[in-house]
JSON list of C-alpha atoms in Angstrom, two decimals:
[
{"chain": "A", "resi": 27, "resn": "UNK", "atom": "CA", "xyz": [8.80, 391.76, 146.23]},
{"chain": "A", "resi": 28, "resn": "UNK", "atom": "CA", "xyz": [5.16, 393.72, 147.33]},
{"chain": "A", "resi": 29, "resn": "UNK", "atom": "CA", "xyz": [4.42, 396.84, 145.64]},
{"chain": "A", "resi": 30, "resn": "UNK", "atom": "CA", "xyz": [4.47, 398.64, 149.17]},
{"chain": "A", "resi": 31, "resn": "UNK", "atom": "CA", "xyz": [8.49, 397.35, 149.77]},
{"chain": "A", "resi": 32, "resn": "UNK", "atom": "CA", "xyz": [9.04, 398.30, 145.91]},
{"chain": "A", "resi": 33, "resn": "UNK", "atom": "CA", "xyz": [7.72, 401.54, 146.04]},
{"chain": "A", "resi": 34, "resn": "UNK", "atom": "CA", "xyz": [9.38, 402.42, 149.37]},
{"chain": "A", "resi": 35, "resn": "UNK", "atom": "CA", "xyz": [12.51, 401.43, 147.89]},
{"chain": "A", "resi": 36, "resn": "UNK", "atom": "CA", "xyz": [11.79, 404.13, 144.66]},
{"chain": "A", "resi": 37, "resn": "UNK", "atom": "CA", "xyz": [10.70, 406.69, 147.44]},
{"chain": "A", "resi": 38, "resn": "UNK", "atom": "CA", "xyz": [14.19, 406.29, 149.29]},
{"chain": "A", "resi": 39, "resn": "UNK", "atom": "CA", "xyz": [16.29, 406.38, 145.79]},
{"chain": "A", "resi": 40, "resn": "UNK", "atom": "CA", "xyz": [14.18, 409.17, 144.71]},
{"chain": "A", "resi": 41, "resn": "UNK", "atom": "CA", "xyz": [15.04, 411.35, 147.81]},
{"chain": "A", "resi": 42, "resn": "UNK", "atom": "CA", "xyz": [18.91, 410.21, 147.37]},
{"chain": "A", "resi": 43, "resn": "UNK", "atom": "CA", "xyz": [19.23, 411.24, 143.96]},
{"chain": "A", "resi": 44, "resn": "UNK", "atom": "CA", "xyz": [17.40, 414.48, 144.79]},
{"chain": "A", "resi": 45, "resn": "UNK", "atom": "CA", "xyz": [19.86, 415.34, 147.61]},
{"chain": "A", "resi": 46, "resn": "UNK", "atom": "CA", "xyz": [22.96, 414.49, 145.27]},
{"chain": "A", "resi": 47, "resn": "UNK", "atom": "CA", "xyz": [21.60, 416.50, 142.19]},
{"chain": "A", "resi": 48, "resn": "UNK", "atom": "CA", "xyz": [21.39, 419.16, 144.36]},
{"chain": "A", "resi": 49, "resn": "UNK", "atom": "CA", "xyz": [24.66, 419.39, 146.21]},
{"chain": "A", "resi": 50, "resn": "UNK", "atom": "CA", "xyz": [26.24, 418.82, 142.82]},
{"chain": "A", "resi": 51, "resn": "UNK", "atom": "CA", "xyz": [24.53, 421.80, 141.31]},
{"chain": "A", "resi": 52, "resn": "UNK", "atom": "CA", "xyz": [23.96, 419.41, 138.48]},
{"chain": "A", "resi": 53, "resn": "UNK", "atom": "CA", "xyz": [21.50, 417.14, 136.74]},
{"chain": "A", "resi": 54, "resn": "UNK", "atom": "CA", "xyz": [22.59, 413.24, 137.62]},
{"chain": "A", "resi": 55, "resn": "UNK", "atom": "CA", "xyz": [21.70, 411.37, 133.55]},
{"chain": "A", "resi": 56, "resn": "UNK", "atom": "CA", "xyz": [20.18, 408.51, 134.62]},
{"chain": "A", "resi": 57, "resn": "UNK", "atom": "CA", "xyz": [18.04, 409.84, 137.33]},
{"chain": "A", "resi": 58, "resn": "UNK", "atom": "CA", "xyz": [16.62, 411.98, 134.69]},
{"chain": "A", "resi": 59, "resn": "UNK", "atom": "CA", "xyz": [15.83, 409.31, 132.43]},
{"chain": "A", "resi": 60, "resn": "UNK", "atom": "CA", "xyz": [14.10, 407.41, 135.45]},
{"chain": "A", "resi": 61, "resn": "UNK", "atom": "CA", "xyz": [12.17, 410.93, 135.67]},
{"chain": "A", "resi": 62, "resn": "UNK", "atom": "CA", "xyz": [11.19, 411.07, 131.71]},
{"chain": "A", "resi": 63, "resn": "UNK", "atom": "CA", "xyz": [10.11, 407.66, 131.71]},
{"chain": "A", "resi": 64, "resn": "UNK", "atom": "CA", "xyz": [7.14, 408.18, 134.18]},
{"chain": "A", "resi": 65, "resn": "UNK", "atom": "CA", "xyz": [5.97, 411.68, 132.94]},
{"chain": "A", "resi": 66, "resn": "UNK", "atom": "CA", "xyz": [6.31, 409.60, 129.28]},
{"chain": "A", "resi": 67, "resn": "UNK", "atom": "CA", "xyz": [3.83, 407.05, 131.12]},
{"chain": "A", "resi": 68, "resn": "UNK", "atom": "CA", "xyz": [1.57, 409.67, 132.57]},
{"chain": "A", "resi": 69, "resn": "UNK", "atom": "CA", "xyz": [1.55, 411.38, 128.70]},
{"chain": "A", "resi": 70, "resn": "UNK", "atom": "CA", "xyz": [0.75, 408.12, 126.84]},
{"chain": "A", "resi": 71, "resn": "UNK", "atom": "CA", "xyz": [-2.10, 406.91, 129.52]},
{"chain": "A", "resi": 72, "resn": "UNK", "atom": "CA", "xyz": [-3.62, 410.11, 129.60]},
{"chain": "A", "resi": 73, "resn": "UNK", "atom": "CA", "xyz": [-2.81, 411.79, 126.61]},
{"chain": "A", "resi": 74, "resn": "UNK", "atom": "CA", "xyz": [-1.74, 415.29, 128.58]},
{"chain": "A", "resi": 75, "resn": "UNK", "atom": "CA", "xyz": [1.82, 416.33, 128.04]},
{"chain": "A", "resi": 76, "resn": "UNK", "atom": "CA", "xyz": [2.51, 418.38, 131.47]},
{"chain": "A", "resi": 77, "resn": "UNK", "atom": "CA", "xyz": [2.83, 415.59, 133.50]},
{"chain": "A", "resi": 78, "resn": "UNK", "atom": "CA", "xyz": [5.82, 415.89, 136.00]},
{"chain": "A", "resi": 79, "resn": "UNK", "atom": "CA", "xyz": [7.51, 413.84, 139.00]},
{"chain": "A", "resi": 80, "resn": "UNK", "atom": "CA", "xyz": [9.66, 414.80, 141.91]},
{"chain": "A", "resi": 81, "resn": "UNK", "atom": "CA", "xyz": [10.54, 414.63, 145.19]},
{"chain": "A", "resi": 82, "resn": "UNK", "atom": "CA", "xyz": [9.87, 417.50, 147.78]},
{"chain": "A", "resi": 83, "resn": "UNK", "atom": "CA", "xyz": [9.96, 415.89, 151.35]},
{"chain": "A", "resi": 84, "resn": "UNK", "atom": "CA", "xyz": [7.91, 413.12, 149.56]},
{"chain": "A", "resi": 85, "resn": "UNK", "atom": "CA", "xyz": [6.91, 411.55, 146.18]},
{"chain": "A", "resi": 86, "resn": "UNK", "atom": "CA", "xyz": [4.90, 414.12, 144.53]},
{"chain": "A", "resi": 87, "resn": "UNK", "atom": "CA", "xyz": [3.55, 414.46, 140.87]},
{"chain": "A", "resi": 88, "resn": "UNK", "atom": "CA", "xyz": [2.24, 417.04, 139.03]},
{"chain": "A", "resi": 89, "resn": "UNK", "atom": "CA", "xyz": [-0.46, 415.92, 136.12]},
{"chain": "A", "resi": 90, "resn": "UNK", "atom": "CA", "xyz": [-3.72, 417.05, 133.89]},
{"chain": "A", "resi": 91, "resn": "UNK", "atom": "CA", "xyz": [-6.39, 414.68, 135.45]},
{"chain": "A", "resi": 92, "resn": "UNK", "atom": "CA", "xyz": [-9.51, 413.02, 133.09]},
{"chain": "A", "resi": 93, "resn": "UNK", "atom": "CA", "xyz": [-11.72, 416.07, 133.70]},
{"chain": "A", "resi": 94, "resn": "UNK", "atom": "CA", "xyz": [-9.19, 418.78, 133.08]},
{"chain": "A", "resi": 95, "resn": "UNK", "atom": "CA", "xyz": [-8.26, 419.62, 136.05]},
{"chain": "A", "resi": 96, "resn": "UNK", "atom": "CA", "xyz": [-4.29, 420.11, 137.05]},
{"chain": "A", "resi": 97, "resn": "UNK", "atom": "CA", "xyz": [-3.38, 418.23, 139.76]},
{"chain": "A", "resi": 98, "resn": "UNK", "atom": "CA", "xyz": [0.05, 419.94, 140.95]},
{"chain": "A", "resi": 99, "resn": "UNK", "atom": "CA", "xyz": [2.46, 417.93, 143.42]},
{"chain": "A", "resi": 100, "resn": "UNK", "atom": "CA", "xyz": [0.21, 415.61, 144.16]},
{"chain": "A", "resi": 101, "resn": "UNK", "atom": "CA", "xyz": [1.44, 413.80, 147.40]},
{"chain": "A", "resi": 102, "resn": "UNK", "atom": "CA", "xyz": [1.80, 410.15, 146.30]},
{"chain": "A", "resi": 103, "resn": "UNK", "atom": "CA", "xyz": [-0.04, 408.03, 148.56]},
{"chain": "A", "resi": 104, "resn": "UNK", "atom": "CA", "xyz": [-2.96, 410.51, 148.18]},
{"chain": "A", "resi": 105, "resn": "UNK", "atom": "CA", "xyz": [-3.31, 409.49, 144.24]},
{"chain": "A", "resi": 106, "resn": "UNK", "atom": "CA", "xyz": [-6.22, 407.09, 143.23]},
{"chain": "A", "resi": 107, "resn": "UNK", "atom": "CA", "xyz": [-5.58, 403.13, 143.15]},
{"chain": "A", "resi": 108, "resn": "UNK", "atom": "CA", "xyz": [-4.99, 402.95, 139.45]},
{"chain": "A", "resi": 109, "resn": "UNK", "atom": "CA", "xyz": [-2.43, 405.89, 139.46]},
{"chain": "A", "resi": 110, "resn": "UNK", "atom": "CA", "xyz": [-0.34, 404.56, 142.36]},
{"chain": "A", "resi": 111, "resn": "UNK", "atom": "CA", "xyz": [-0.37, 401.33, 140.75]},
{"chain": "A", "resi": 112, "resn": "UNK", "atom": "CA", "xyz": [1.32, 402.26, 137.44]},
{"chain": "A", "resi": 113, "resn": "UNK", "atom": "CA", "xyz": [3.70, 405.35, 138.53]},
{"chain": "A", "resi": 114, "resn": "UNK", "atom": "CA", "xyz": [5.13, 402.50, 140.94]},
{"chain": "A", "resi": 115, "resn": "UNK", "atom": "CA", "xyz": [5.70, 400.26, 138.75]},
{"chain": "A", "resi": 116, "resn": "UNK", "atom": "CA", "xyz": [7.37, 402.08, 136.03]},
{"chain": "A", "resi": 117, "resn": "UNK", "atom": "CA", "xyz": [9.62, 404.25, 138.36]},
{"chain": "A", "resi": 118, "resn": "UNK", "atom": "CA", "xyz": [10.33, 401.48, 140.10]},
{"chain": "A", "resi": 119, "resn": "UNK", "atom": "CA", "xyz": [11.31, 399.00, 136.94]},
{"chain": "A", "resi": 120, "resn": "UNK", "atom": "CA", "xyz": [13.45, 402.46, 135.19]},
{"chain": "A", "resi": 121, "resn": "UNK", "atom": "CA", "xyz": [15.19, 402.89, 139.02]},
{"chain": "A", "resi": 122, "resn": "UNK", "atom": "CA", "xyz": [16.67, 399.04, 138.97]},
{"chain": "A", "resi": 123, "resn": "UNK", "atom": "CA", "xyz": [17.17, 399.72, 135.59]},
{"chain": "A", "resi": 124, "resn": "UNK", "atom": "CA", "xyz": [19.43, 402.67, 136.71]},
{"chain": "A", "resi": 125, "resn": "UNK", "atom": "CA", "xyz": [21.13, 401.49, 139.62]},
{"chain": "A", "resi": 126, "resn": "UNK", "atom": "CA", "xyz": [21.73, 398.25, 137.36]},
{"chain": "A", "resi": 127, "resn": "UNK", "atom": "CA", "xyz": [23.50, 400.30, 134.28]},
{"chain": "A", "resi": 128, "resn": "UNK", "atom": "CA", "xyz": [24.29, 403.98, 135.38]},
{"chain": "A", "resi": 129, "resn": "UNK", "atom": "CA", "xyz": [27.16, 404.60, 133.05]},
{"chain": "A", "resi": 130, "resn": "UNK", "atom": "CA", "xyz": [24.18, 403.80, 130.15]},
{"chain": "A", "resi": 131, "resn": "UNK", "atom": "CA", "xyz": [23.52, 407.50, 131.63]},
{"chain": "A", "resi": 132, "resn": "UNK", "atom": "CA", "xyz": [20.36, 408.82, 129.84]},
{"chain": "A", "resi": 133, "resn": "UNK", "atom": "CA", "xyz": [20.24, 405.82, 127.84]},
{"chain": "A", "resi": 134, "resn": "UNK", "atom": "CA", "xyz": [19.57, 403.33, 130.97]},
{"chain": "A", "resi": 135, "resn": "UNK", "atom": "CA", "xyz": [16.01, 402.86, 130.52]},
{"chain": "A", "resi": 136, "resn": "UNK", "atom": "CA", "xyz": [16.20, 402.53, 126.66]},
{"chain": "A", "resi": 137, "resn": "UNK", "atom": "CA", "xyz": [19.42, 400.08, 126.29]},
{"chain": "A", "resi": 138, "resn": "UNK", "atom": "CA", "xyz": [18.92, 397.83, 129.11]},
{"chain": "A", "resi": 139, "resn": "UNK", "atom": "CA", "xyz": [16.87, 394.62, 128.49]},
{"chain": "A", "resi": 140, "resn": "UNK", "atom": "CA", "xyz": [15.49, 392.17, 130.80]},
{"chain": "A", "resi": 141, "resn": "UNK", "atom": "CA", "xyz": [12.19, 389.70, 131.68]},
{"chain": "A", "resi": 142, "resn": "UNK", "atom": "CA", "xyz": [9.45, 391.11, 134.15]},
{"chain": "A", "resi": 143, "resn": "UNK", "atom": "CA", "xyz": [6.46, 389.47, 135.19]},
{"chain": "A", "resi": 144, "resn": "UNK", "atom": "CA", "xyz": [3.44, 390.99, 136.80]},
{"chain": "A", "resi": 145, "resn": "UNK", "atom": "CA", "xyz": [0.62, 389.55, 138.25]},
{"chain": "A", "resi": 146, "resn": "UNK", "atom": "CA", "xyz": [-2.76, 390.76, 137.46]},
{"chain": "A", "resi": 147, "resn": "UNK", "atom": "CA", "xyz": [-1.58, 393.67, 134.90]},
{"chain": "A", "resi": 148, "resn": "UNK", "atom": "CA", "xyz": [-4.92, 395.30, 135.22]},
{"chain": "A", "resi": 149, "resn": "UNK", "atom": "CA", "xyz": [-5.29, 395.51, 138.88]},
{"chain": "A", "resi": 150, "resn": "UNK", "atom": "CA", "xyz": [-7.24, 398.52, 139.85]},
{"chain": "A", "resi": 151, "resn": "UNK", "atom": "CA", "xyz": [-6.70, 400.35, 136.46]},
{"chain": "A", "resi": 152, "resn": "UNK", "atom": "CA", "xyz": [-9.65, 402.32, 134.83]},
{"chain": "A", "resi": 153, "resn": "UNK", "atom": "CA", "xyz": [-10.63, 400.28, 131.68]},
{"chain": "A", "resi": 154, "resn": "UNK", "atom": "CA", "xyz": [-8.88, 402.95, 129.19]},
{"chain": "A", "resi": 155, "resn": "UNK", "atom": "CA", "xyz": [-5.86, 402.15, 130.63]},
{"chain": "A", "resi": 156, "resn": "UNK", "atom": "CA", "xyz": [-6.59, 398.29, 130.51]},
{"chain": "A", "resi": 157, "resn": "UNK", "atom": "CA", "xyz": [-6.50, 398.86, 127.17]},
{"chain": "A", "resi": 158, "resn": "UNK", "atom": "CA", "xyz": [-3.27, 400.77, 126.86]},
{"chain": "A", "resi": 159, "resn": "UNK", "atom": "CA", "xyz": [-1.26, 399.37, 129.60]},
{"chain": "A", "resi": 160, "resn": "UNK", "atom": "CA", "xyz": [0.98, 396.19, 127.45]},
{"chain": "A", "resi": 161, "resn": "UNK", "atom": "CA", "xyz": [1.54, 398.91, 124.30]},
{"chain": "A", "resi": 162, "resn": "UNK", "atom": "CA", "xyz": [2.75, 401.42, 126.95]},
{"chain": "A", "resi": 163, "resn": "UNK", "atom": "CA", "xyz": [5.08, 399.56, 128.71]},
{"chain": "A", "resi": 164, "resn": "UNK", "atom": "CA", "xyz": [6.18, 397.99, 125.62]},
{"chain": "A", "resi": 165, "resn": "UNK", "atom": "CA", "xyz": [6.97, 401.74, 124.36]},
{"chain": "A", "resi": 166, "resn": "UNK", "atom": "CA", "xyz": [8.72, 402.72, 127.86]},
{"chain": "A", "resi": 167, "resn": "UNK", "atom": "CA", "xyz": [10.97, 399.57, 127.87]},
{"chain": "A", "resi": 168, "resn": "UNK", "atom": "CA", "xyz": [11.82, 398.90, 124.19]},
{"chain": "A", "resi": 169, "resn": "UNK", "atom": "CA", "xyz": [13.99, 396.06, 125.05]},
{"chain": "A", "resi": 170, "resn": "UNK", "atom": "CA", "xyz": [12.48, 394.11, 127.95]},
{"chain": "A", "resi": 171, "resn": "UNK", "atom": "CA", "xyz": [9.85, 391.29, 127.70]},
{"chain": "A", "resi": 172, "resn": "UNK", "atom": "CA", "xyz": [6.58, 391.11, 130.29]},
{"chain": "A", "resi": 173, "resn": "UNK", "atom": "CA", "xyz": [5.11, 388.34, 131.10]},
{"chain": "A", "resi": 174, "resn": "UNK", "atom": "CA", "xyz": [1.98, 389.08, 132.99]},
{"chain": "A", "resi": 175, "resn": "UNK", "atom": "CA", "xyz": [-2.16, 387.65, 134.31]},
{"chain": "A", "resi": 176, "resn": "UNK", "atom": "CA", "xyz": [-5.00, 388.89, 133.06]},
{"chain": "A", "resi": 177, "resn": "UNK", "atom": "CA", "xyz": [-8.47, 387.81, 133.30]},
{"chain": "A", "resi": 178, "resn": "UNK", "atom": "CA", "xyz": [-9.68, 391.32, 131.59]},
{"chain": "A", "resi": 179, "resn": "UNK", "atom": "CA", "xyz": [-10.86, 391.20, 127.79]},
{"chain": "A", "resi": 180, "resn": "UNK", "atom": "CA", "xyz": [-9.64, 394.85, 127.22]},
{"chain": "A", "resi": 181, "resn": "UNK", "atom": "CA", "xyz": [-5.99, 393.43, 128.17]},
{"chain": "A", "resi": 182, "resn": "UNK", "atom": "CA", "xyz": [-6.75, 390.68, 125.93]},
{"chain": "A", "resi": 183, "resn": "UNK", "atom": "CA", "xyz": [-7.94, 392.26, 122.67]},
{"chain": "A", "resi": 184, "resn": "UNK", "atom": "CA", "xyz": [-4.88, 394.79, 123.21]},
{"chain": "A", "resi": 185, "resn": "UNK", "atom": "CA", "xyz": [-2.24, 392.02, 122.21]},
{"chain": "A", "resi": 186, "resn": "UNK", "atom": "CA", "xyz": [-1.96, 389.35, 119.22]},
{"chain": "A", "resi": 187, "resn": "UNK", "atom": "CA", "xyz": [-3.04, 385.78, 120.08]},
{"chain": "A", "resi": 188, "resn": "UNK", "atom": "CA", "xyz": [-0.19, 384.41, 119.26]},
{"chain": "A", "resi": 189, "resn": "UNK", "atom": "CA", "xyz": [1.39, 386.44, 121.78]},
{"chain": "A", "resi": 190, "resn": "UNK", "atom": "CA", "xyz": [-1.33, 384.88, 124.60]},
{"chain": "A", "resi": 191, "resn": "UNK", "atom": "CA", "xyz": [-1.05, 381.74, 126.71]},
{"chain": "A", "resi": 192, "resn": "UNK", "atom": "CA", "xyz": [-3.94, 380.03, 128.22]},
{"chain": "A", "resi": 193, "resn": "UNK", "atom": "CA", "xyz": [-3.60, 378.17, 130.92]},
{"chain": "A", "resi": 194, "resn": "UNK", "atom": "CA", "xyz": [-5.46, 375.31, 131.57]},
{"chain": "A", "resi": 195, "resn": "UNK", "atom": "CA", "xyz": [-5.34, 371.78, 133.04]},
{"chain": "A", "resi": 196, "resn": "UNK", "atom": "CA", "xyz": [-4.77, 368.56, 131.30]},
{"chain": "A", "resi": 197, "resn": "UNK", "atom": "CA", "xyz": [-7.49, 366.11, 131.32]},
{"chain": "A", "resi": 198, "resn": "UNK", "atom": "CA", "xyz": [-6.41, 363.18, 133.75]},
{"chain": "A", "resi": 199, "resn": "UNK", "atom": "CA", "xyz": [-3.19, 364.93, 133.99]},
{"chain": "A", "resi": 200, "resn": "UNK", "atom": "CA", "xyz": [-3.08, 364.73, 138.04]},
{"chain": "A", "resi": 201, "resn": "UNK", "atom": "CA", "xyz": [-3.08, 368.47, 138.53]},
{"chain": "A", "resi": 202, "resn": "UNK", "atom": "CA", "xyz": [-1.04, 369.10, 135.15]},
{"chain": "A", "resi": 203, "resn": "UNK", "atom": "CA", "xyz": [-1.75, 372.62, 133.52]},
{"chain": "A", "resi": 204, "resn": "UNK", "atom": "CA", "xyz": [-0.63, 373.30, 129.58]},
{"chain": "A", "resi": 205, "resn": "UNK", "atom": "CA", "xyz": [-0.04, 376.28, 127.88]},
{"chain": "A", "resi": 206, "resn": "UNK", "atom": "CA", "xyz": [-2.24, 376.51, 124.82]},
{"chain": "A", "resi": 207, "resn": "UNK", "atom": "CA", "xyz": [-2.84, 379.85, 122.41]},
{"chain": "A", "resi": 208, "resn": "UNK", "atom": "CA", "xyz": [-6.07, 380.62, 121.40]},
{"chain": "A", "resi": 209, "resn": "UNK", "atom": "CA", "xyz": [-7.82, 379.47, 118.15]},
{"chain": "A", "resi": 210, "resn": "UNK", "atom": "CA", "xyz": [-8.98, 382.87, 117.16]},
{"chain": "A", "resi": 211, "resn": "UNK", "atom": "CA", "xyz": [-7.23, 386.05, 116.24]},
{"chain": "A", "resi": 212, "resn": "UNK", "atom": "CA", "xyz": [-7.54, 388.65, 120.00]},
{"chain": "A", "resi": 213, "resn": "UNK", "atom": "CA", "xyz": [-5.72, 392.09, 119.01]},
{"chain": "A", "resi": 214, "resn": "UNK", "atom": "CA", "xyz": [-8.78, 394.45, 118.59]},
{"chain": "A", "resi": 215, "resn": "UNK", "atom": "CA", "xyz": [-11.45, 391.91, 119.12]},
{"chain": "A", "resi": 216, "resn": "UNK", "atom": "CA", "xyz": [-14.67, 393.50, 120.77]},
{"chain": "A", "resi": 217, "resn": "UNK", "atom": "CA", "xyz": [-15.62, 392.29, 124.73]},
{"chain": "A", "resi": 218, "resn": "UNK", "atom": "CA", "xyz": [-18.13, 389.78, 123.37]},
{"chain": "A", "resi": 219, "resn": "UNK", "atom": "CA", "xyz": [-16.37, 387.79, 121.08]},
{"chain": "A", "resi": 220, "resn": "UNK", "atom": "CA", "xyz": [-13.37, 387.46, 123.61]},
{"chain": "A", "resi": 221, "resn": "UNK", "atom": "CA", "xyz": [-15.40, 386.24, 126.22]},
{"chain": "A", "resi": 222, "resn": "UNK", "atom": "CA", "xyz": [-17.49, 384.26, 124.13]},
{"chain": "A", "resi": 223, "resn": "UNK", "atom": "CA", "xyz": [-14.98, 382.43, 121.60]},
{"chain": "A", "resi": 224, "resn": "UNK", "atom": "CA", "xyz": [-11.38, 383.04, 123.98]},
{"chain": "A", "resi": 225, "resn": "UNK", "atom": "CA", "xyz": [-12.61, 383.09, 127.61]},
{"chain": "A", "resi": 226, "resn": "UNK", "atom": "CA", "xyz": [-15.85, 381.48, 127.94]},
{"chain": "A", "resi": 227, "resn": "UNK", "atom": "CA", "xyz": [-15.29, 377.71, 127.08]},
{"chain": "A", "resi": 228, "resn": "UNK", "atom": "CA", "xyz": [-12.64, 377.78, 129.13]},
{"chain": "A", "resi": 229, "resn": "UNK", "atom": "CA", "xyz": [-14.66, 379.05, 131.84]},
{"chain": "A", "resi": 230, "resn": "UNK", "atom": "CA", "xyz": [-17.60, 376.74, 131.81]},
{"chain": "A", "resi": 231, "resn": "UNK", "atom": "CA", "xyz": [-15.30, 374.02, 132.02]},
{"chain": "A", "resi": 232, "resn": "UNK", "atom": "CA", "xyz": [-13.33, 375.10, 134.86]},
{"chain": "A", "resi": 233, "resn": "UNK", "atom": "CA", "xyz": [-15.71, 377.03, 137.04]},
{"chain": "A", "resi": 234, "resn": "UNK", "atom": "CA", "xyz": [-15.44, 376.41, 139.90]},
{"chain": "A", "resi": 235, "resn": "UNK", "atom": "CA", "xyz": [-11.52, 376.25, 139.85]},
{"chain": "A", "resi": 236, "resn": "UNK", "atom": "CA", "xyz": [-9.53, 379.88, 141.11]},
{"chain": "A", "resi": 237, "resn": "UNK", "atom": "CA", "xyz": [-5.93, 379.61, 139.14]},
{"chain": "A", "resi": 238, "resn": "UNK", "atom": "CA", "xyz": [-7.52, 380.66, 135.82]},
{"chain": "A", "resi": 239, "resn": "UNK", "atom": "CA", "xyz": [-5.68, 382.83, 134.43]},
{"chain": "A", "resi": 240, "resn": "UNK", "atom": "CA", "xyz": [-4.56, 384.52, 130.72]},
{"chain": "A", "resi": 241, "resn": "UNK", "atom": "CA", "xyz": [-1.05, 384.88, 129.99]},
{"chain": "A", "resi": 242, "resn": "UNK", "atom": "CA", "xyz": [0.57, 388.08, 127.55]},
{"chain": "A", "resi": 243, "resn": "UNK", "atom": "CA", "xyz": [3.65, 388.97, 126.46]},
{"chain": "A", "resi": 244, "resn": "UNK", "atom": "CA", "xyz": [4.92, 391.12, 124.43]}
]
């Protein structure tokens, strides 16, 4: 599913849930836990605590940007790239997570486990958050394994080696690829030796190929 269908989706459950919570006069348990586990995301990536999401005719959020200044109900298709990118995809995980086990109430997001795979982790992420992105998510979802593509050494140094996949073809193999873990230890590596003793053989010898990629999971 694209990221614009998912986060229409999120946008349409958000405004549902909104509308019920308030013609109930109550707060709905798992829609609150969908809630906490994006302002949670917004605290841990930016280290601000008065993040805040809701919906008001739209998707709006309320957070301390990187130079101090508070950004109140921020319309969300006028956030930056990186923002979008992340507040999608966590809403949007914690909603099916939701909708999948709503009598988990509060506890939905916490006590429901699953696989999710993501392409290209760091996609338009600033490279702090390249860095934080795996431990986050890891935090948010306790019990659910990602699988995701990287080709960024700050992704790469954030995770063990033995949790990290290369993939790369087999010699004569016909188009073959194998999964193979790296020789050398990754977590908290520096830029240089990633790319020189993880990254950059594997490079040279496949140049000029385009389905490179690093796999992580934690």
């Amino acid at each position: 599913m694209s990221s614009e269908v998912s986060i229409k989706k999120m946008s349409v459950w958000f405004e549902k849930m909104t509308a019920r919570e308030y013609r109930k006069g109550t707060v709905i348990p798992e829609f609150r836990a969908v809630r906490r586990v994006v302002t949670d995301c917004l605290r841990l990536l930016t280290g601000f605590d008065d993040a805040s999401i809701a919906y008001d005719g739209g998707f709006v959020v309320s957070y301390t940007a990187s130079d101090g200044t508070y950004m109140e109900d921020q319309p969300f298709e006028t956030l930056s790239d990186g923002y979008r990118v992340v507040i999608g995809l966590v809403a949007d995980i914690a909603r099916r997570m939701a909708q999948l086990n709503p009598f988990l109430a509060e506890q939905a997001v916490a006590r429901t486990p699953g696989v999710v795979l993501i392409d290209e982790v760091d996609l338009h992420l600033h490279p702090k958050w390249q860095g934080k992105i795996l431990g986050v998510l890891h935090e948010l979802f306790p019990l659910v394994q990602f699988i995701v593509t990287t080709h960024v050494t700050m992704v790469i140094s954030s995770v063990q080696s033995r949790n990290l996949r290369v993939i790369e073809p087999v010699d004569g193999g016909d188009g073959k690829y194998v999964a193979v873990s790296p020789d050398d230890e990754t977590y908290g590596v520096n830029a240089g030796a990633i790319l020189r003793e993880v990254m950059g053989p594997r490079i040279s010898r496949r140049r000029f190929r385009t389905n490179w990629m690093n796999s992580a999971s934690i």
